Amino acid sequence: MLLKNKRKSLGLTAEQVAEAIGIRRRMYYYIESGEKLPSRKVEKRLERFFNIPASELLANQDD
């Protein structure tokens, strides 16, 4: 599942997720849009927050 779809399915804003995982909103948008790849540390935070492997959250960013 795409990161943006998962976030929206939970009714969360990008700002809420960014704050929860400890990164700036702009960086979260870059990650969500596929413009930048997260560091391994941020990948782990995303996995814990969404309880989904980062490989699934970040898969098919361009689709």
mmCIF file of C-alpha atoms in Angstrom:
data_model
loop_
_atom_site.group_PDB
_atom_site.id
_atom_site.type_symbol
_atom_site.label_atom_id
_atom_site.label_comp_id
_atom_site.label_asym_id
_atom_site.label_seq_id
_atom_site.Cartn_x
_atom_site.Cartn_y
_atom_site.Cartn_z
ATOM 1 C CA MET A 1 0.000 0.000 0.000
ATOM 2 C CA LEU A 2 1.220 3.465 -0.754
ATOM 3 C CA LEU A 3 2.168 5.708 2.119
ATOM 4 C CA LYS A 4 -0.292 8.448 1.126
ATOM 5 C CA ASN A 5 -3.174 5.994 0.761
ATOM 6 C CA LYS A 6 -2.499 4.485 4.183
ATOM 7 C CA ARG A 7 -2.286 7.909 5.809
ATOM 8 C CA LYS A 8 -5.542 9.024 4.219
ATOM 9 C CA SER A 9 -7.300 5.761 5.102
ATOM 10 C CA LEU A 10 -6.521 6.518 8.738
ATOM 11 C CA GLY A 11 -7.862 10.056 8.406
ATOM 12 C CA LEU A 12 -4.514 11.640 9.196
ATOM 13 C CA THR A 13 -2.892 14.727 7.754
ATOM 14 C CA ALA A 14 0.687 14.729 6.550
ATOM 15 C CA GLU A 15 1.470 17.174 9.330
ATOM 16 C CA GLN A 16 0.129 14.767 11.964
ATOM 17 C CA VAL A 17 2.257 11.903 10.658
ATOM 18 C CA ALA A 18 5.352 14.068 10.332
ATOM 19 C CA GLU A 19 4.975 15.288 13.894
ATOM 20 C CA ALA A 20 4.348 11.768 15.201
ATOM 21 C CA ILE A 21 7.508 10.376 13.598
ATOM 22 C CA GLY A 22 9.644 13.418 14.374
ATOM 23 C CA ILE A 23 10.370 14.914 10.961
ATOM 24 C CA ARG A 24 9.449 18.156 9.243
ATOM 25 C CA ARG A 25 6.235 18.269 7.268
ATOM 26 C CA ARG A 26 8.093 19.232 4.087
ATOM 27 C CA MET A 27 10.358 16.192 4.365
ATOM 28 C CA TYR A 28 7.330 13.981 4.914
ATOM 29 C CA TYR A 29 5.746 15.370 1.740
ATOM 30 C CA TYR A 30 8.956 14.658 -0.173
ATOM 31 C CA ILE A 31 8.959 11.071 1.080
ATOM 32 C CA GLU A 32 5.261 10.589 0.423
ATOM 33 C CA SER A 33 5.557 11.941 -3.127
ATOM 34 C CA GLY A 34 8.616 9.800 -3.844
ATOM 35 C CA GLU A 35 10.887 12.811 -4.394
ATOM 36 C CA LYS A 36 13.208 11.699 -1.597
ATOM 37 C CA LEU A 37 13.934 8.428 0.106
ATOM 38 C CA PRO A 38 13.771 8.339 3.894
ATOM 39 C CA SER A 39 16.769 7.452 5.984
ATOM 40 C CA ARG A 40 16.717 4.008 7.560
ATOM 41 C CA LYS A 41 15.888 5.656 10.896
ATOM 42 C CA VAL A 42 12.822 7.345 9.384
ATOM 43 C CA GLU A 43 11.835 4.105 7.638
ATOM 44 C CA LYS A 44 11.786 2.395 11.032
ATOM 45 C CA ARG A 45 9.649 5.184 12.498
ATOM 46 C CA LEU A 46 7.185 4.855 9.618
ATOM 47 C CA GLU A 47 7.041 1.089 10.123
ATOM 48 C CA ARG A 48 6.291 1.504 13.826
ATOM 49 C CA PHE A 49 3.738 4.251 13.252
ATOM 50 C CA PHE A 50 1.766 2.442 10.546
ATOM 51 C CA ASN A 51 2.636 -1.092 11.689
ATOM 52 C CA ILE A 52 3.485 -1.997 8.086
ATOM 53 C CA PRO A 53 6.916 -2.807 6.598
ATOM 54 C CA ALA A 54 8.527 0.199 4.914
ATOM 55 C CA SER A 55 8.961 -1.885 1.773
ATOM 56 C CA GLU A 56 5.164 -1.920 1.434
ATOM 57 C CA LEU A 57 4.611 1.681 2.477
ATOM 58 C CA LEU A 58 7.181 2.987 0.015
ATOM 59 C CA ALA A 59 6.484 0.584 -2.858
ATOM 60 C CA ASN A 60 5.252 1.868 -6.205
ATOM 61 C CA GLN A 61 5.578 5.514 -5.281
ATOM 62 C CA ASP A 62 5.185 6.547 -8.924
ATOM 63 C CA ASP A 63 2.050 4.492 -9.654
#
